[in-house]
Coordinates of C-alpha atoms in Angstrom, one line a residue:
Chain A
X18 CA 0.0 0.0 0.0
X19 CA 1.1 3.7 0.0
X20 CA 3.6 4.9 2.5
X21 CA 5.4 7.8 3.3
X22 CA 8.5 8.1 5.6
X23 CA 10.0 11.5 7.1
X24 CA 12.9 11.7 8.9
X25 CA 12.7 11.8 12.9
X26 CA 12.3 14.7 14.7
X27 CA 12.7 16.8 16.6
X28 CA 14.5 19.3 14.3
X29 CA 16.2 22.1 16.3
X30 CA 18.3 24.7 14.3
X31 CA 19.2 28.3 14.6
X32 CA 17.4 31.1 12.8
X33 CA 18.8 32.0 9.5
X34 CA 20.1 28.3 9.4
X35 CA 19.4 26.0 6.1
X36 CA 16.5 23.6 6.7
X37 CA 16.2 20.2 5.1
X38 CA 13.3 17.4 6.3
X39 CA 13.6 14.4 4.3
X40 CA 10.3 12.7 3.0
X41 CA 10.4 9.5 0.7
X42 CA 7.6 8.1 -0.7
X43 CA 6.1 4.2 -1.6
X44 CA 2.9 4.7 -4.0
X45 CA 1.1 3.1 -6.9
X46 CA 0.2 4.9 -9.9
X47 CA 1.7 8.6 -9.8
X48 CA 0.4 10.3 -6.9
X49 CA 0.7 14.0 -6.0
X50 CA 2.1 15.1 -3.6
X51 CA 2.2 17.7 -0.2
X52 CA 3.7 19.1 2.4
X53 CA 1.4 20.4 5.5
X54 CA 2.3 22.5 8.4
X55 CA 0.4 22.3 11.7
X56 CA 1.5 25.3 13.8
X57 CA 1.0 25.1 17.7
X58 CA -2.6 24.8 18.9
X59 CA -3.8 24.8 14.8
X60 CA -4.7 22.8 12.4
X61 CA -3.1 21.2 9.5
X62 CA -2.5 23.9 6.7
X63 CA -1.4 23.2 3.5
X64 CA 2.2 24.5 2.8
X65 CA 2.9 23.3 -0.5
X66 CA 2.4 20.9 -3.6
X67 CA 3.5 19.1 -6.8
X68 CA 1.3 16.4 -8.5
X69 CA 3.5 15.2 -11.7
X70 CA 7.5 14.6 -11.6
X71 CA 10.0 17.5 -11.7
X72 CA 7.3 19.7 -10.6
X73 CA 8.5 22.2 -7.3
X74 CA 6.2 23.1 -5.1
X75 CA 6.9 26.8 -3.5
X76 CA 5.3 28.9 -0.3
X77 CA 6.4 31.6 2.2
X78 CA 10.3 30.5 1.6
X79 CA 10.0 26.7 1.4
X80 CA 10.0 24.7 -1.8
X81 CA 10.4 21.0 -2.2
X82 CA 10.9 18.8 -5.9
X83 CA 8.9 15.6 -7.0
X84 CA 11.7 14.0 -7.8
X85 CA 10.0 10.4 -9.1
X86 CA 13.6 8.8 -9.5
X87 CA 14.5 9.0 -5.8
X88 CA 10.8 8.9 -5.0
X89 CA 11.3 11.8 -2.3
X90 CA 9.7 15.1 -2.3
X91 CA 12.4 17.0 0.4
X92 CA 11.7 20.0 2.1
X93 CA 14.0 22.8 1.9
X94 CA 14.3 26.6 2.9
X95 CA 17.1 28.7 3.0
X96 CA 17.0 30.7 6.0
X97 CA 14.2 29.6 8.9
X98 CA 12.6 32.0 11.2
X99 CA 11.4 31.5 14.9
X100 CA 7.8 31.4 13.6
X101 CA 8.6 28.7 11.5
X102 CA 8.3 26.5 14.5
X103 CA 5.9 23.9 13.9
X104 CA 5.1 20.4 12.6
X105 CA 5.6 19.2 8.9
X106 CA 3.7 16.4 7.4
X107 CA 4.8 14.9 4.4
X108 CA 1.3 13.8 2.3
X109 CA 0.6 11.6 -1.3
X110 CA -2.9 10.5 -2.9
X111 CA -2.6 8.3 -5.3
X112 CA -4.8 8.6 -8.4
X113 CA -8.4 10.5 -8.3
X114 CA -9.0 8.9 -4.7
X115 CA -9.7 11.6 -2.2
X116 CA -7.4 9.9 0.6
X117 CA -4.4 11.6 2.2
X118 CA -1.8 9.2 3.4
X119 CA 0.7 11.0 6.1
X120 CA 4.2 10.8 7.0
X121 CA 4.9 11.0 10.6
X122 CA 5.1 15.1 11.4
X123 CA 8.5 16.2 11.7
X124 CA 8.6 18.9 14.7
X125 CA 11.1 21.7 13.6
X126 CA 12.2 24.2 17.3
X127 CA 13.5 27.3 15.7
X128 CA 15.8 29.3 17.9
X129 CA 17.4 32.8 18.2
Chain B
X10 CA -10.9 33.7 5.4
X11 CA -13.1 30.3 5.5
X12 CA -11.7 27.3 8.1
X13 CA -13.2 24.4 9.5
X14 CA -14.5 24.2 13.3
X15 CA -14.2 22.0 15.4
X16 CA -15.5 21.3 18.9
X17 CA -14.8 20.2 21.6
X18 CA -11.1 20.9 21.7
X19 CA -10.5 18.6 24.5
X20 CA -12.7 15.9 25.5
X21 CA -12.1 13.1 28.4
X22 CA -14.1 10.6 28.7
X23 CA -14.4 7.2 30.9
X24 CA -13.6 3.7 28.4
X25 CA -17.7 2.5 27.4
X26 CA -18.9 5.7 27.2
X27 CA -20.0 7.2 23.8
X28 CA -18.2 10.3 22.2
X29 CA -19.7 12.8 19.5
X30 CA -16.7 14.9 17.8
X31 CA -18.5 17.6 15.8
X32 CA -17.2 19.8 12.7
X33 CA -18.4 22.8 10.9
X34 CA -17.0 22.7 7.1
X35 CA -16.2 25.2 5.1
X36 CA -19.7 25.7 3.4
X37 CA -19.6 25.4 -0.2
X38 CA -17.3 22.3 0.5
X39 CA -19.0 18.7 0.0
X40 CA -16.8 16.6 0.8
X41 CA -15.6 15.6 4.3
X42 CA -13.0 13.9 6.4
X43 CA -12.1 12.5 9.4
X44 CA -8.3 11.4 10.5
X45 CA -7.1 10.9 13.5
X46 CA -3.5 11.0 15.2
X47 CA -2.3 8.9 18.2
X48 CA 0.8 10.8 20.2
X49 CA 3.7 10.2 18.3
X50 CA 2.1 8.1 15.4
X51 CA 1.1 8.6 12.0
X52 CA -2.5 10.6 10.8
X53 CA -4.3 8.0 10.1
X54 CA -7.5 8.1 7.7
X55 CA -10.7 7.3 9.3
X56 CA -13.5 7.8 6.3
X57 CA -14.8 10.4 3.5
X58 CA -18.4 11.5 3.1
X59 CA -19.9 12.9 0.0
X60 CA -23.7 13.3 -1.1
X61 CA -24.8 11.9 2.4
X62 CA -23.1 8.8 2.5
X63 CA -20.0 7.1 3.0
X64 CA -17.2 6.8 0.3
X65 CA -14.6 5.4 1.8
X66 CA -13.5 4.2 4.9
X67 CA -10.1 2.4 6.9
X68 CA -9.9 -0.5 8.7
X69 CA -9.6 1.6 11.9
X70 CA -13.2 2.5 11.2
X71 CA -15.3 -1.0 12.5
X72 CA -18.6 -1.0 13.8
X73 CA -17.6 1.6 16.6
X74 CA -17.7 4.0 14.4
X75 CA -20.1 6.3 12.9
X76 CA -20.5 9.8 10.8
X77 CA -23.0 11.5 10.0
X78 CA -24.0 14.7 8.4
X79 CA -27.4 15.7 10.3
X80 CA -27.6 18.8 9.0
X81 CA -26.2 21.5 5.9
X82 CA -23.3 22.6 8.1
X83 CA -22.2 19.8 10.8
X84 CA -20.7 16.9 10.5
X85 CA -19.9 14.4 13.2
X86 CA -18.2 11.4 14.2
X87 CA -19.3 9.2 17.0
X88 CA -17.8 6.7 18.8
X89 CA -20.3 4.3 20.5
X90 CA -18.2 2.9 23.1
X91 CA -14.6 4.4 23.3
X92 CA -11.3 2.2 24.2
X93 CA -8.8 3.3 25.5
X94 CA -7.1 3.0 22.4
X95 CA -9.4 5.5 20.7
X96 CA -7.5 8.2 22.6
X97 CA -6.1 10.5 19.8
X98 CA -6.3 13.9 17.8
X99 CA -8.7 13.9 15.6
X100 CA -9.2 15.6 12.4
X101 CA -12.0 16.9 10.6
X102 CA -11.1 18.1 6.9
X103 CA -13.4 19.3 3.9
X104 CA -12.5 20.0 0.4
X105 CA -14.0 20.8 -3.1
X106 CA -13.3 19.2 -5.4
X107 CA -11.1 16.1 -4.2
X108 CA -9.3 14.3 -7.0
X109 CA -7.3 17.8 -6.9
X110 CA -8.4 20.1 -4.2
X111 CA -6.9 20.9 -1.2
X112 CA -8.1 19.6 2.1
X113 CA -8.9 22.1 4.8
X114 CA -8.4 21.0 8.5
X115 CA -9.7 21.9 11.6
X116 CA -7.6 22.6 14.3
X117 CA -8.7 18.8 16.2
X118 CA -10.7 17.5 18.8
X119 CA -8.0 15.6 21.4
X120 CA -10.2 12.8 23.3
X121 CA -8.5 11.2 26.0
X122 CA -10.0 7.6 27.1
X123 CA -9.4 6.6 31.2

C-alpha cells in the first residue's frame, strides 16, 4: 500500500540556518504530492504541492521537488525564522481517490 | 478567510462511554474527512463523506464508528463505546473538489480515554 516516511524529529536549528526534512515516498500509480504544516494549537494547513515529476512546489520561503527517481519530495528553505516552529507532514494521494496518506510530522524548534 | 471548526477541543471521557466529535466545514465544500493521530504516530485516515453517504472508509473505522451529516453545516463522528485505544487527535477536513483540491483541516478534537 502507499507509504510515506520523514525523517525523525525533533529538528532544532538556529534562525537563519538552512532547513532540510527528508520525505520518501512508496505509492502506486503517480500520486501527487504535499507538504502540511500544523503550527502550535492549529490545524493542519497546506504549505505546498507538486502532483507530476520534476514539478517544485513553493510557499512563504520553502520549496520541495517531486523527484520520481528517488521517490522523495524534500523539504528545503534557505533561511528559517522562529515562527517557522511547527510540525511538517509529508502527504501523497494516489490517483483520483480523495485519501491523504501522512508521513509522521516532523517537529522543527526554531531558535534565536 | 473560510476554516473548519471543530469542537470540543478537548474531551475526556471514561472507556464505554460514547463520544460525539463535531465539525463545521467550510460551506460550499462537499466533501468531508475525518483522521485521527495517536501521540507520536502517523495521521491516520478514518472515512470520507460525499452526497450523504460514506465513500470510503479504513480498517480503523469498524462497527464503533459512525458519521453523519445531520444537518447543511455539521458533520460528526461518533464513537459508541470508546477504548482506551481511541484516545487520539482527531481531524476533521473538507475539500472541493477532491481528486485535486486541497483539504482544509480543523484545528482537532483531542479525546483522552481513562
Amino acid at each position: 500500500g502507499d507509504s510515506v516516511t520523514q525523517m525523525e524529529g525533533p529538528v532544532t536549528l538556529s534562525e537563519e540556518a538552512f532547513l532540510t526534512i527528508n520525505c520518501t515516498y512508496t505509492a502506486t500509480g503517480y500520486p501527487s504530492l504535499f507538504w502540511y504544516v500544523q503550527y502550535p494549537g492549529e490545524g493542519l494547513q497546506l504549505l505546498l504541492k507538486a502532483t507530476k515529476a520534476d514539478d517544485k512546489g513553493s510557499n512563504k520561503g520553502f520549496e520541495a521537488t517531486y523527484r520520481k527517481e528517488t521517490t522523495s519530495f524534500h523539504l528545503e528553505k534557505g533561511s528559517v525564522q522562529v515562527s517557522d516552529s511547527a510540525v511538517y507532514f509529508c502527504a501523497l494521494k494516489t490517483g483520483t481517490a480523495s485519501k491523504l496518506t501522512f508521513g509522521t510530522g516532523t517537529r522543527l524548534q526554531v531558535t534565536l | 478567510e473560510p476554516e473548519v471548526t471543530q469542537t470540543p477541543s478537548h474531551q475526556v471521557t471514561q472507556m464505554g462511554q460514547e463520544v460525539i466529535l463535531r465539525c463545521v466545514p467550510i460551506s460550499n465544500h462537499l466533501y468531508f474527512y475525518w483522521y485521527r493521530q495517536i501521540l507520536g504516530q502517523k495521521v491516520e485516515f478514518l472515512v470520507s463523506f460525499y452526497n450523504n453517504e460514506i465513500s470510503e472508509k479504513s480498517e480503523i473505522f469498524d462497527d464503533q464508528f459512525s458519521v453523519e451529516r445531520p444537518d447543511g453545516s455539521n458533520f460528526t463522528l461518533k464513537i459508541r463505546s470508546t477504548k482506551l485505544e481511541d484516545s487520539a487527535m482527531y481531524f476533521c477536513a473538507s475539500s472541493d473538489p477532491p481528486s485535486g483540491g486541497e483539504l482544509f483541516f480543523g484545528e482537532g478534537s483531542r479525546l483522552t480515554v481513562l
